Each structure stands twice: as C-alpha cells, then as structure tokens.
PDB file of C-alpha atoms in Angstrom:
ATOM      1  CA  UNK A1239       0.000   0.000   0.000  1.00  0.00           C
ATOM      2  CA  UNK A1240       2.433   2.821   1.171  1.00  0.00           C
ATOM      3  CA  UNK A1241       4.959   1.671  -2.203  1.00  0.00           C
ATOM      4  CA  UNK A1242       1.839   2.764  -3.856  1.00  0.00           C
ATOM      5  CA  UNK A1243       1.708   6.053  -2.070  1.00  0.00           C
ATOM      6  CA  UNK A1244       5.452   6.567  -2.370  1.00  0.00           C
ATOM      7  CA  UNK A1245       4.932   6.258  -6.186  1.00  0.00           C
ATOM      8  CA  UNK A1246       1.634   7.967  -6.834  1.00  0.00           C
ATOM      9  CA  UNK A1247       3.295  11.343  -5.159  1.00  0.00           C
ATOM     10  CA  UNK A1248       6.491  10.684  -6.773  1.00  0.00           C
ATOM     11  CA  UNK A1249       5.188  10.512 -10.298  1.00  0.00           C
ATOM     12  CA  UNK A1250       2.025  12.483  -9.597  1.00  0.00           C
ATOM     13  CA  UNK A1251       3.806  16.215  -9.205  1.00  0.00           C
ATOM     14  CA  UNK A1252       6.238  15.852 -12.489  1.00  0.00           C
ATOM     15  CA  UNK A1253       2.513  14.302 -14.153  1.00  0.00           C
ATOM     16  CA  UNK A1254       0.314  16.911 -12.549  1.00  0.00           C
ATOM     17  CA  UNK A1255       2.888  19.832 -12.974  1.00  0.00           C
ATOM     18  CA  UNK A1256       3.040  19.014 -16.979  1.00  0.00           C
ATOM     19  CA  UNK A1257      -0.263  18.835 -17.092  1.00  0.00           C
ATOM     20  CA  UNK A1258      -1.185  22.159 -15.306  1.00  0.00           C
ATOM     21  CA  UNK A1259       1.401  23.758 -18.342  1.00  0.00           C
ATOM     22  CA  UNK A1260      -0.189  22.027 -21.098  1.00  0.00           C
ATOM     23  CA  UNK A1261      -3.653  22.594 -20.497  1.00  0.00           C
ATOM     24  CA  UNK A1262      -4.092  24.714 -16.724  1.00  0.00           C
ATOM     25  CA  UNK A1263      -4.854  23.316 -13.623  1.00  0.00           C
ATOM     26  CA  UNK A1264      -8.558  22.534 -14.363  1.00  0.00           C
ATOM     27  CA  UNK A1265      -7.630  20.279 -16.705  1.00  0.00           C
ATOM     28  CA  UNK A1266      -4.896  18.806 -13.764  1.00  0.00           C
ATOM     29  CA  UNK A1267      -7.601  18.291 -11.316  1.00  0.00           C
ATOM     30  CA  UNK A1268      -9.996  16.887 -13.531  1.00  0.00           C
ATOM     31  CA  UNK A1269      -7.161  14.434 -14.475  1.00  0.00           C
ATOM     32  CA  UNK A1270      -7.066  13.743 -10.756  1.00  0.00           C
ATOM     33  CA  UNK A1271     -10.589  13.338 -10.421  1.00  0.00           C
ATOM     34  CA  UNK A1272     -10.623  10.537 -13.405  1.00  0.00           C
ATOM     35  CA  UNK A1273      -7.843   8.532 -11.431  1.00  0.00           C
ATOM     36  CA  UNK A1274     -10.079   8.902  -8.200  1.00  0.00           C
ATOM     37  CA  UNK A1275     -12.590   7.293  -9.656  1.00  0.00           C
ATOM     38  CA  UNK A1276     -10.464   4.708 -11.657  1.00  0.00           C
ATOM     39  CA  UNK A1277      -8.687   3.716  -7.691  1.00  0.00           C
ATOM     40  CA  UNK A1278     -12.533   3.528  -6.364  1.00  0.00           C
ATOM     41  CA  UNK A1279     -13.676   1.229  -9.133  1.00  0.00           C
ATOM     42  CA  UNK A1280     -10.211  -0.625  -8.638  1.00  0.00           C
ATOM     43  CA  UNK A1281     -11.160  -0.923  -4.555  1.00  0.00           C
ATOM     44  CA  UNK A1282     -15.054  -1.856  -5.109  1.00  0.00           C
ATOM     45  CA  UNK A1283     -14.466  -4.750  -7.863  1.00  0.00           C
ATOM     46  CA  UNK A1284     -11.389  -6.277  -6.121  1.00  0.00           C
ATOM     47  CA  UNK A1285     -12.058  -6.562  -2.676  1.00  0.00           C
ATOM     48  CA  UNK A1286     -13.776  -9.515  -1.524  1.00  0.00           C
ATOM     49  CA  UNK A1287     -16.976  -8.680   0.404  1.00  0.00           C
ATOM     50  CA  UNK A1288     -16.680  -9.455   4.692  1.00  0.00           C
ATOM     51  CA  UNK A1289     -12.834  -7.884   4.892  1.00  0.00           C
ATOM     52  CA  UNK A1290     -13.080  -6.688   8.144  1.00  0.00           C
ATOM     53  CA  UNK A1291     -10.135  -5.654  10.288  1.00  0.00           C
ATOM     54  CA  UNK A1292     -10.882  -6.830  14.442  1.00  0.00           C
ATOM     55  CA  UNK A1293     -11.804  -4.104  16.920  1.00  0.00           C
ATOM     56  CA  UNK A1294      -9.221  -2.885  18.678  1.00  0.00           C
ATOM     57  CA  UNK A1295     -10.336  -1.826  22.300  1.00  0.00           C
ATOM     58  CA  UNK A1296     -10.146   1.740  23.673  1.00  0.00           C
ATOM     59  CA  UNK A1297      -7.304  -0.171  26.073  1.00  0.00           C
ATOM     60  CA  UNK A1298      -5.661  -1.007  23.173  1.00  0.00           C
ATOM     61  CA  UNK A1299      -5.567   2.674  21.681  1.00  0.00           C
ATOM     62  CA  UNK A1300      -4.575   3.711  25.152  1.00  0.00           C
ATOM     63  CA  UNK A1301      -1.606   1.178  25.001  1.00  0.00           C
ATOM     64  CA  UNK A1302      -0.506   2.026  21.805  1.00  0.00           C
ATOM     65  CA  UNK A1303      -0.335   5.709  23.060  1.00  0.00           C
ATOM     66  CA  UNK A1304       1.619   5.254  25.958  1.00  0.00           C
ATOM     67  CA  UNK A1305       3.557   2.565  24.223  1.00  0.00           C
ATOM     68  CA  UNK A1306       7.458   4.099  24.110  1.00  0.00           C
ATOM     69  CA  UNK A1307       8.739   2.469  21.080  1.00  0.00           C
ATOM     70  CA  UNK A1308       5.793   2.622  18.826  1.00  0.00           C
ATOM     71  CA  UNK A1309       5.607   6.703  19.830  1.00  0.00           C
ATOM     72  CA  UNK A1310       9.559   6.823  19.416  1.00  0.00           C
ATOM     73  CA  UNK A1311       9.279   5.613  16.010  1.00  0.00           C
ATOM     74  CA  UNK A1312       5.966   7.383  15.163  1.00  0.00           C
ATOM     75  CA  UNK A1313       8.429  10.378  16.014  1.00  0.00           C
ATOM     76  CA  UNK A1314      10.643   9.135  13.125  1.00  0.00           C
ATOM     77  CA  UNK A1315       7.926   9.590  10.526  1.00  0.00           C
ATOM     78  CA  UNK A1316       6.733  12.722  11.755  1.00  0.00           C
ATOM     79  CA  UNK A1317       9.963  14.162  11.774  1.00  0.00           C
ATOM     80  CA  UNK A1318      11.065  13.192   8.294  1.00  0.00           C
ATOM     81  CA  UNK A1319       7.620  14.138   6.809  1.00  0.00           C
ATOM     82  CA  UNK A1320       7.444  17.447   7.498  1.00  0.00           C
ATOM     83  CA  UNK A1321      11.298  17.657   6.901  1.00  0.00           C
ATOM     84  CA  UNK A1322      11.057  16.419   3.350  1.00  0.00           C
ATOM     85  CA  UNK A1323       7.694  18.618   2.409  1.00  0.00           C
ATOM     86  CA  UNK A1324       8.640  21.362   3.726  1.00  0.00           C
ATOM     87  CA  UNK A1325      10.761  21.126  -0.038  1.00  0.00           C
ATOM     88  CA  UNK A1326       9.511  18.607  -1.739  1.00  0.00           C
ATOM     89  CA  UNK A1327       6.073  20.406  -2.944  1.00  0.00           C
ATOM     90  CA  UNK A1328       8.322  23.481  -4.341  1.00  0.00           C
ATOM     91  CA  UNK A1329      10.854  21.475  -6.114  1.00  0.00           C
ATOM     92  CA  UNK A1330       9.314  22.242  -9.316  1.00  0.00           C
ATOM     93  CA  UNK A1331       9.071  25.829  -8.967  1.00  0.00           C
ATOM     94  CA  UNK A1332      12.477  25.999  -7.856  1.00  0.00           C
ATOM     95  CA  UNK A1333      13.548  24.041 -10.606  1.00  0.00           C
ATOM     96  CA  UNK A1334      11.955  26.483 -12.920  1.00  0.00           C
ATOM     97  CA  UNK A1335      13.729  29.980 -10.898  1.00  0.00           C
ATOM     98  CA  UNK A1336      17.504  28.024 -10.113  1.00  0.00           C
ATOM     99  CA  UNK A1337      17.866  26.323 -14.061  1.00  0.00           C
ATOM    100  CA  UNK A1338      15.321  27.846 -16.448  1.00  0.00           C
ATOM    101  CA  UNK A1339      13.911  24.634 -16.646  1.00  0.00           C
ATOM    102  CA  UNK A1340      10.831  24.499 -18.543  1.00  0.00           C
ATOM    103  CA  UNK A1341       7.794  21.777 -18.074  1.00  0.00           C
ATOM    104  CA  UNK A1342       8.843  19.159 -20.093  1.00  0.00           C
ATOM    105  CA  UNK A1343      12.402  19.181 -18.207  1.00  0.00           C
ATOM    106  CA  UNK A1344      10.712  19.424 -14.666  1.00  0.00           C
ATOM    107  CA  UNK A1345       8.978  16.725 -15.249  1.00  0.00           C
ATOM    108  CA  UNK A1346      11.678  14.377 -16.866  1.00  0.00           C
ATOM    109  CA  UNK A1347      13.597  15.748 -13.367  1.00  0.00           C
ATOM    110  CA  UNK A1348      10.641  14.515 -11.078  1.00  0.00           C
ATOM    111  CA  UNK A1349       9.997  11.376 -12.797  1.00  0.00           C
ATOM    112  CA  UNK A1350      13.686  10.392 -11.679  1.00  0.00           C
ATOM    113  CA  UNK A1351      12.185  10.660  -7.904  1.00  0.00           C
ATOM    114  CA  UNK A1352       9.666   8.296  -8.818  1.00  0.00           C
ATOM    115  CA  UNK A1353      12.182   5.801 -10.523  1.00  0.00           C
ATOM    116  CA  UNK A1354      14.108   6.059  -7.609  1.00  0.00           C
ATOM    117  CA  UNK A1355      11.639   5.284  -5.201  1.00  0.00           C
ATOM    118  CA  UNK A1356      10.977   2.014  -7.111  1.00  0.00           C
ATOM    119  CA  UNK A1357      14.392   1.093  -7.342  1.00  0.00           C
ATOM    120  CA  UNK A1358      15.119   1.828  -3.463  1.00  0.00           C
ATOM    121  CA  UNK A1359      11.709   0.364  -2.685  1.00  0.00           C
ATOM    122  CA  UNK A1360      12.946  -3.180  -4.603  1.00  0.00           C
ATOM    123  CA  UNK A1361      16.436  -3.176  -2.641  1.00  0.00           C
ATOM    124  CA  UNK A1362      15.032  -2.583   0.601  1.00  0.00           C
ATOM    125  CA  UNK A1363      12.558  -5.890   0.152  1.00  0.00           C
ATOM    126  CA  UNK A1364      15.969  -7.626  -0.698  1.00  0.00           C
ATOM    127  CA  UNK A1365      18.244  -6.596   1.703  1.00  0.00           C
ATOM    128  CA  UNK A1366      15.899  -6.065   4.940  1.00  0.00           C
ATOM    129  CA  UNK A1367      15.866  -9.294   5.989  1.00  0.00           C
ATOM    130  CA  UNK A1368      19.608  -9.682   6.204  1.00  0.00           C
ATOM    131  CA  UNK A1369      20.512  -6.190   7.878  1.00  0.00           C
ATOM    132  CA  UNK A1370      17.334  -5.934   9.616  1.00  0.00           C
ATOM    133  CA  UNK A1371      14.647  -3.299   9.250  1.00  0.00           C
ATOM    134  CA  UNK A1372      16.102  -0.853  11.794  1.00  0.00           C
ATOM    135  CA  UNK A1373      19.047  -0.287   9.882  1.00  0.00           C
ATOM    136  CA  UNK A1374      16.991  -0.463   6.832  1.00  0.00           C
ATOM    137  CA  UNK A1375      15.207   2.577   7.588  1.00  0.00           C
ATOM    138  CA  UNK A1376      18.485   4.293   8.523  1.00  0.00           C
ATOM    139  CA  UNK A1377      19.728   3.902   5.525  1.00  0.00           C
ATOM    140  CA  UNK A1378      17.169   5.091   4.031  1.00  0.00           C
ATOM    141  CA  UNK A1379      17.380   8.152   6.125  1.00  0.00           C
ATOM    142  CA  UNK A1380      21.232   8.835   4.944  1.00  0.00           C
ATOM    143  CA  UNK A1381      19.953   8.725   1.514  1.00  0.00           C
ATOM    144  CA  UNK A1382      17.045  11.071   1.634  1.00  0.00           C
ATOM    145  CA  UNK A1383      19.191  13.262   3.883  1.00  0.00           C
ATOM    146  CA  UNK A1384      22.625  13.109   1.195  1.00  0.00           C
ATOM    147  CA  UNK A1385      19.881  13.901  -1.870  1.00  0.00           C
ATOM    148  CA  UNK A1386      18.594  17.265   0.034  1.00  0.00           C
ATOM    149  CA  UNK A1387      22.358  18.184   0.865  1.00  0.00           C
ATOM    150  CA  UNK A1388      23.272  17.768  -2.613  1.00  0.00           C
ATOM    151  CA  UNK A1389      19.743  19.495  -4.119  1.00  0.00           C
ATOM    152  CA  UNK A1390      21.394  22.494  -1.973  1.00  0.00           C
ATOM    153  CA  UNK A1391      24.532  22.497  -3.246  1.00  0.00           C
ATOM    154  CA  UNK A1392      24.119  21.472  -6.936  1.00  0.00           C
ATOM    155  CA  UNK A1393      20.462  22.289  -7.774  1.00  0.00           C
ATOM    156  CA  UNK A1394      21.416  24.748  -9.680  1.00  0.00           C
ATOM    157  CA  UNK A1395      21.881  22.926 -12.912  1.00  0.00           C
ATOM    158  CA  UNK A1396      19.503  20.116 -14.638  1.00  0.00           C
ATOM    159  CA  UNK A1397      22.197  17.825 -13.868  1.00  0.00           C
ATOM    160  CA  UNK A1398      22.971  18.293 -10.324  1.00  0.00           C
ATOM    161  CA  UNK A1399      19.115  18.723  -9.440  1.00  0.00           C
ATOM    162  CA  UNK A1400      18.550  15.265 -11.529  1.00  0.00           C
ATOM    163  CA  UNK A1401      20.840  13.388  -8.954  1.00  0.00           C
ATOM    164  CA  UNK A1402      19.569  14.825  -5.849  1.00  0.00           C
ATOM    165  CA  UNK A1403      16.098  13.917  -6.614  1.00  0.00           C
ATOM    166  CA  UNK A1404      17.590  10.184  -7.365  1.00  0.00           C
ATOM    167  CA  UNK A1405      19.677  10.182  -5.049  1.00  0.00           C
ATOM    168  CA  UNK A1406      16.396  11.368  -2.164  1.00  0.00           C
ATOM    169  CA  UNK A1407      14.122   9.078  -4.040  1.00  0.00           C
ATOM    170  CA  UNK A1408      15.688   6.232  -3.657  1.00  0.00           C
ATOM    171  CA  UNK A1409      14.970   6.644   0.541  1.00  0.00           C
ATOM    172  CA  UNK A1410      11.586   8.026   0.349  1.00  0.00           C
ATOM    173  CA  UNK A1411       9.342   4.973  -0.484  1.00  0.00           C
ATOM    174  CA  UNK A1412      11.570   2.141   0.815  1.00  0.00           C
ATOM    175  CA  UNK A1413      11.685   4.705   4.569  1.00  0.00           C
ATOM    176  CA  UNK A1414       7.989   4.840   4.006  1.00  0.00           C
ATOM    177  CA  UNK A1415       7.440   1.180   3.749  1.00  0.00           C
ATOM    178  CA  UNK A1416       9.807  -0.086   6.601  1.00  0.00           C
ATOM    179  CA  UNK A1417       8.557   2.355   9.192  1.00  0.00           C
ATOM    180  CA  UNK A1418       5.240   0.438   8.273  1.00  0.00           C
ATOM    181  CA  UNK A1419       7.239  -3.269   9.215  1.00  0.00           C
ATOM    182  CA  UNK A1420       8.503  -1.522  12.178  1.00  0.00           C
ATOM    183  CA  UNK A1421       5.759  -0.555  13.461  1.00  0.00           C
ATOM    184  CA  UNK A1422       4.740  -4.396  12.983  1.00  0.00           C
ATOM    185  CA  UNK A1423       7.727  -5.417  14.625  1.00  0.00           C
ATOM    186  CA  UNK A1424       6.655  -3.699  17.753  1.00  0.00           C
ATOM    187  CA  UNK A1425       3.879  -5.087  18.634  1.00  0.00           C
ATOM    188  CA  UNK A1426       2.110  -7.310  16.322  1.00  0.00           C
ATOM    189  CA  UNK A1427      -0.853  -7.880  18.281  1.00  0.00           C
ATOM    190  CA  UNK A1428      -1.214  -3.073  18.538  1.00  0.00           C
ATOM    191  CA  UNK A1429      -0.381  -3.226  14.560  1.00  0.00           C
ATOM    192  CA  UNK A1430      -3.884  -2.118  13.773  1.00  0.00           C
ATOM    193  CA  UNK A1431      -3.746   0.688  15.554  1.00  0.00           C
ATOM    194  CA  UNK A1432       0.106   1.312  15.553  1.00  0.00           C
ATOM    195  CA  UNK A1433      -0.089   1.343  11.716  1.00  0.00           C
ATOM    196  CA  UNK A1434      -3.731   3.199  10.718  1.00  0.00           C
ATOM    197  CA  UNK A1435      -2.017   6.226  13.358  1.00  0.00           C
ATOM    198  CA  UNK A1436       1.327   6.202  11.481  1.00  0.00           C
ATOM    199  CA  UNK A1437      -0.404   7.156   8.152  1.00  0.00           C
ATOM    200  CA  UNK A1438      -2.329   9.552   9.930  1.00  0.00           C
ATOM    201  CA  UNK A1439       0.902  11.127  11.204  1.00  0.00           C
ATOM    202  CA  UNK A1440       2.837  10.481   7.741  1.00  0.00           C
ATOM    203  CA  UNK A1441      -0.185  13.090   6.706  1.00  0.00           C
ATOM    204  CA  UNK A1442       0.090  15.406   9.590  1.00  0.00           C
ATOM    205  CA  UNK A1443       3.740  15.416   8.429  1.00  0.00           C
ATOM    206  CA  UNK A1444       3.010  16.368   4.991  1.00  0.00           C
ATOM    207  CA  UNK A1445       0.905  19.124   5.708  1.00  0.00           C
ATOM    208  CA  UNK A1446       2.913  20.753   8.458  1.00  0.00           C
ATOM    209  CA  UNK A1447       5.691  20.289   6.144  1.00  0.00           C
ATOM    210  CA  UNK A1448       4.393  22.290   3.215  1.00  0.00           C
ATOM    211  CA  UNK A1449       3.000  24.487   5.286  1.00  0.00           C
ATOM    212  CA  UNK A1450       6.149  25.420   6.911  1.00  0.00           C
ATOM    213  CA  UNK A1451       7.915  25.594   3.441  1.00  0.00           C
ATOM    214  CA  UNK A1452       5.607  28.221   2.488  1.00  0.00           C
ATOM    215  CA  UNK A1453       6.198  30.043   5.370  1.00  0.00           C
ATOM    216  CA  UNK A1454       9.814  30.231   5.368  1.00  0.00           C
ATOM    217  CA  UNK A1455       9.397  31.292   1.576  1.00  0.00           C
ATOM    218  CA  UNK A1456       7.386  33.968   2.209  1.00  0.00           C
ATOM    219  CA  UNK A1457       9.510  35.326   4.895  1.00  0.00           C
ATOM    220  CA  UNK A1458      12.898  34.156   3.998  1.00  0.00           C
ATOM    221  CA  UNK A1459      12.965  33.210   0.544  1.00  0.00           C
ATOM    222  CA  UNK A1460      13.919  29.708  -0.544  1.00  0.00           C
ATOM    223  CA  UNK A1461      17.330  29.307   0.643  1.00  0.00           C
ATOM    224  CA  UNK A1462      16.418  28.628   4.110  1.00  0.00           C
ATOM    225  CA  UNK A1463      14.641  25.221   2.777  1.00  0.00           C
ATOM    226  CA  UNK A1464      16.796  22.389   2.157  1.00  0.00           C
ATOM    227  CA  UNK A1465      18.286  23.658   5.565  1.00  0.00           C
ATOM    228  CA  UNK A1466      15.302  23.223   7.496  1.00  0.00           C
ATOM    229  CA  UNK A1467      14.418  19.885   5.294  1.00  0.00           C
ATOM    230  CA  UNK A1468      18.221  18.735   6.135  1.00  0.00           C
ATOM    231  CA  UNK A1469      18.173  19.212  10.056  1.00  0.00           C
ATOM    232  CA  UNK A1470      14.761  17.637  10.579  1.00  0.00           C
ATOM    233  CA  UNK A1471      16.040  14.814   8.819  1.00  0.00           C
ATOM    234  CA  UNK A1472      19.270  14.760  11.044  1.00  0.00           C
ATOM    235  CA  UNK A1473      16.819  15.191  14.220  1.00  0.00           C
ATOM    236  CA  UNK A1474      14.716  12.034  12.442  1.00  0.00           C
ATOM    237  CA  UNK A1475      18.004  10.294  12.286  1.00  0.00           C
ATOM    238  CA  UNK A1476      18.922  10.567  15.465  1.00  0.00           C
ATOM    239  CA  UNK A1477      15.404   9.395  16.778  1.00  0.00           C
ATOM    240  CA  UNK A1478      15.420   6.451  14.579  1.00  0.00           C
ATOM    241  CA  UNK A1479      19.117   5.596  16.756  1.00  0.00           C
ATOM    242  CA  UNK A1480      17.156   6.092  20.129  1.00  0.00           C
ATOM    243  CA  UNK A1481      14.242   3.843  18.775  1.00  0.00           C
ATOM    244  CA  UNK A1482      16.504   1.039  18.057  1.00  0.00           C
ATOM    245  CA  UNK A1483      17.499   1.180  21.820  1.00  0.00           C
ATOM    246  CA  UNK A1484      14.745   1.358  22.850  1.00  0.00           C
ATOM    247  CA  UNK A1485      13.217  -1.985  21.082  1.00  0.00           C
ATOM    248  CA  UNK A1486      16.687  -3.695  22.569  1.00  0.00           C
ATOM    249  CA  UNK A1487      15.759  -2.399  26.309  1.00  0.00           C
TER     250      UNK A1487
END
C-alpha cells in the first residue's frame, strides 16, 4: 500500500505539474478526479466482500499511546515528513527559478524521484531481511538526507538537481514502507492501531511540512529550505538511533 503512495506522489507532481502547463490546472484536477474514480472502481471490484479488520479496544488505543517504542518511532515519521515537504512540494518551482527549466524538463527531473523510489523500494525488500529493518530505515534516512544536501549544493543545474532527486528518491518509499514493518515489529498484536495512526501522522507530516515551506518562503525566501528539510532529517536520524534502543531495552 504505502509503495503505492510513495509512487503515486512521486510521479504524480512531475505528471500533474506538466499537465497544469499544457492545459491549466482545471484540466490537472480533472485528471485527478478521473484517477479517483479509476482507484474507487479498482477498490469496489477487487475486494472480496466481509474484509473486516478486528476491533481494537479503547485499552488497546490507550496502550498504543503510551507505548514508548511505537511513539519513538511514530516520532521518526513525523519528523522526516514534514522535513522532506517542507521542499519537496516546491521542487518544481524551484527548478523552474535556479535552471530555467521548462515543463517538459521538470517533469523528466521529477519522474527520476519516482524511478528512484521504485528502485530503493525493490532493494530494501531484498536486503531487509539480512541487515534488519532498523538499519533499513536508517539507511534510508542517509539517503534522503545526502539527496537534500546535494539538491542544496548542486540544484542549480539540470544535472545536479537530476541526482539529488535520485539520489532522495531512492529513501523516500523504501523509509515509508519499513517504518510500516517496524511498526509491525513492535507489537504485532497493537499493529492495527500502531499502523492506521502512522499514516495519519505520515499526513500530519506532509501538511505541516508544506505548510512550513511556504512560510519560510514567504519570509525568507527559498534558501532557508533544504536547511530546514536537512536538520529535521538529522533530528529524524537521530530518533530512529534512540528507537533502536529502545526496542533492545
């Protein structure tokens, strides 16, 4: 499910940013309207009938909320969420101001994320179960952190922006994904619950994140981004480290 999501907003902004170009936003939402409706058919004729997750108690909520690992590496997500969109929904207008780039380009650029987040996505699955999922998602971090390090310092051509998008994607989806199997990890039994609040925080993450971004553009400019996106994925990092001590305790 969340490769999905990694790849649908990976390939989505290059898609929806060409589109809005070609033919104005209208057209862009419609477009996202007709995929809507393509993903609800997709859900209502696949699904078998009677798939029912169990109840989870309110004691079960209340242990997943005072549970110190699962909230450690909720943390994680949140962290590197609104890290990564406090940039990530202005790449391609900064692509446009720092390299002239026009549509076409932008989107060639983006797609790369998406490509990336395949390819990282398909490593992960083979290499998790020999280095484990903690380090997995630590990894993953370095890799999303070393992309928005070198978007700051080379974004200023097609080429260098190019690699730091690969270099980012390839940790976005696979980080997405294995904070889901950690999450698992934890508590199998609180997975329910441990995993239907992570996406709601991988959301809360995205929002604060872009709102955020906008902020510091409107009172900064956007030089103060990949900054802010770089130390809240250091902070992340550095969460992620006290999570895996945690699960040992």
């Amino acid at each position: 499910v969340f490769l999905g999501w990694s790849l649908a907003a990976a390939f989505g902004l290059p898609a929806m940013t060409l589109a809005a170009d070609l033919a104005g936003w209208r057209y862009a939402y419609a477009g996202l309207a007709a995929f809507s409706a393509l993903a609800l058919a997709g859900v209502w004729f696949t699904l078998p009938r009677g798939l029912f997750a169990d109840r989870l108690s309110l004691g079960s909520w209340g242990r997943v909320l005072t549970h110190p690992a699962i909230l450690t590496v909720l943390a994680v997500t949140a962290l590197q969420l609104v890290g990564q969109f406090a940039l990530y929904p202005y790449l391609a207008a900064e692509l446009a101001r720092r390299t002239g780039a026009d549509a076409g380009a932008i989107a060639l650029i983006l797609s790369l994320y998406g490509v990336a987040g395949l390819t990282g996505a398909a490593i992960a699955t083979r290499l998790v179960g020999r280095i484990g999922v903690q380090n997995g998602v630590l990894i993953c971090l370095v890799s999303i952190l070393s992309g928005v390090i070198l978007w700051a310092l080379l974004g200023g051509s097609v080429a260098g922006a190019a690699l730091a998008v690969f270099v980012w994607g390839l940790g976005f989806a696979a980080g997405t994904s294995l904070q889901q199997a950690r999450l698992i990890t934890v508590d199998p039994m609180l997975s329910s619950a441990s995993v239907a609040l992570n996406t709601s925080v991988l959301y809360a993450g995205q929002a604060g994140g872009s709102a955020i971004g906008g902020a510091l553009i409107a009172a900064q400019g956007q030089v103060w981004l990949p900054v802010f996106a770089g130390v809240l994925v250091v902070v992340a990092m550095a969460v992620s480290l006290a999570a895996q001590r945690v699960l040992k305790a």
